PDB file of C-alpha atoms in Angstrom:
ATOM      1  CA  ILE U  11      -0.014   0.004  -0.016  1.00  0.00           C
ATOM      2  CA  PRO U  12       1.545   3.321  -1.036  1.00  0.00           C
ATOM      3  CA  ASP U  13       1.822   6.122   1.532  1.00  0.00           C
ATOM      4  CA  ASN U  14       0.090   8.456  -0.929  1.00  0.00           C
ATOM      5  CA  VAL U  15      -1.015   8.915  -4.517  1.00  0.00           C
ATOM      6  CA  THR U  16      -0.855  12.402  -6.093  1.00  0.00           C
ATOM      7  CA  VAL U  17      -3.640  13.469  -8.486  1.00  0.00           C
ATOM      8  CA  SER U  18      -3.717  16.799 -10.269  1.00  0.00           C
ATOM      9  CA  VAL U  19      -7.183  18.332 -10.706  1.00  0.00           C
ATOM     10  CA  GLN U  20      -5.805  21.262 -12.663  1.00  0.00           C
ATOM     11  CA  GLY U  21      -7.989  21.931 -15.623  1.00  0.00           C
ATOM     12  CA  LEU U  22     -10.861  19.730 -14.458  1.00  0.00           C
ATOM     13  CA  ALA U  23     -14.290  21.251 -14.520  1.00  0.00           C
ATOM     14  CA  ALA U  24     -16.773  21.036 -11.644  1.00  0.00           C
ATOM     15  CA  GLY U  25     -18.437  17.640 -11.737  1.00  0.00           C
ATOM     16  CA  ALA U  26     -15.464  15.968 -13.428  1.00  0.00           C
ATOM     17  CA  ALA U  27     -14.392  12.619 -11.971  1.00  0.00           C
ATOM     18  CA  VAL U  28     -11.067  10.739 -11.760  1.00  0.00           C
ATOM     19  CA  LEU U  29     -11.362   6.966 -12.099  1.00  0.00           C
ATOM     20  CA  ALA U  30      -9.168   4.336 -10.470  1.00  0.00           C
ATOM     21  CA  LYS U  31      -7.775   3.500 -13.961  1.00  0.00           C
ATOM     22  CA  ASP U  32      -6.569   7.139 -14.272  1.00  0.00           C
ATOM     23  CA  LEU U  33      -4.240   6.882 -11.311  1.00  0.00           C
ATOM     24  CA  VAL U  34      -0.517   6.620 -11.862  1.00  0.00           C
ATOM     25  CA  LEU U  35       0.490   4.051  -9.294  1.00  0.00           C
ATOM     26  CA  PRO U  36       3.999   3.338  -8.021  1.00  0.00           C
ATOM     27  CA  GLU U  37       5.846   0.338  -9.417  1.00  0.00           C
ATOM     28  CA  GLY U  38       4.552  -2.938  -8.041  1.00  0.00           C
ATOM     29  CA  VAL U  39       1.211  -1.493  -6.893  1.00  0.00           C
ATOM     30  CA  LYS U  40      -1.974  -2.958  -8.350  1.00  0.00           C
ATOM     31  CA  LEU U  41      -5.583  -1.819  -8.112  1.00  0.00           C
ATOM     32  CA  THR U  42      -7.872  -3.832  -5.835  1.00  0.00           C
ATOM     33  CA  VAL U  43     -11.033  -2.112  -7.109  1.00  0.00           C
ATOM     34  CA  GLU U  44     -12.682  -1.999 -10.487  1.00  0.00           C
ATOM     35  CA  GLU U  45     -11.037   0.310 -12.998  1.00  0.00           C
ATOM     36  CA  ASP U  46     -14.183   2.365 -13.392  1.00  0.00           C
ATOM     37  CA  THR U  47     -14.385   3.168  -9.668  1.00  0.00           C
ATOM     38  CA  VAL U  48     -14.616   6.926  -8.970  1.00  0.00           C
ATOM     39  CA  VAL U  49     -11.800   7.880  -6.633  1.00  0.00           C
ATOM     40  CA  LEU U  50     -12.489  11.631  -6.570  1.00  0.00           C
ATOM     41  CA  GLN U  51     -14.926  14.055  -8.030  1.00  0.00           C
ATOM     42  CA  VAL U  52     -14.409  17.852  -8.428  1.00  0.00           C
ATOM     43  CA  LEU U  53     -17.146  19.652  -6.589  1.00  0.00           C
ATOM     44  CA  ALA U  54     -16.251  23.217  -7.570  1.00  0.00           C
ATOM     45  CA  ALA U  55     -14.056  24.839 -10.205  1.00  0.00           C
ATOM     46  CA  GLN U  56     -10.738  26.175  -8.940  1.00  0.00           C
ATOM     47  CA  ALA U  57     -10.823  29.885  -8.135  1.00  0.00           C
ATOM     48  CA  GLU U  58      -8.663  32.049 -10.352  1.00  0.00           C
ATOM     49  CA  GLU U  59      -5.847  34.008  -8.673  1.00  0.00           C
ATOM     50  CA  VAL U  60      -6.439  37.754  -8.758  1.00  0.00           C
ATOM     51  CA  SER U  61      -3.357  39.832  -9.503  1.00  0.00           C
ATOM     52  CA  GLU U  62      -2.655  43.002  -7.539  1.00  0.00           C
ATOM     53  CA  GLY U  63      -3.551  45.157 -10.508  1.00  0.00           C
ATOM     54  CA  GLU U  64      -6.909  43.516 -10.947  1.00  0.00           C
ATOM     55  CA  GLU U  65      -7.576  43.727  -7.218  1.00  0.00           C
ATOM     56  CA  GLU U  66      -6.789  47.511  -7.129  1.00  0.00           C
ATOM     57  CA  ALA U  67      -9.005  48.032 -10.231  1.00  0.00           C
ATOM     58  CA  ALA U  68     -11.903  46.189  -8.528  1.00  0.00           C
ATOM     59  CA  GLU U  69     -11.540  48.392  -5.398  1.00  0.00           C
ATOM     60  CA  ALA U  70     -11.635  51.654  -7.423  1.00  0.00           C
TER      61      ALA U  70
END
């Protein structure tokens, strides 16, 4: 059993799912669940970072 598995959700829209078959597992590790098992689902889109210039313009 690996200590952790890292999954990037960058670029995924709200409602998108990552399936077990999409995971990059360490060498020697095998899935014990069906490949189509949802392991995570994005609930909300990632907020965009606001630059200082945009923040100042919004305050004006």
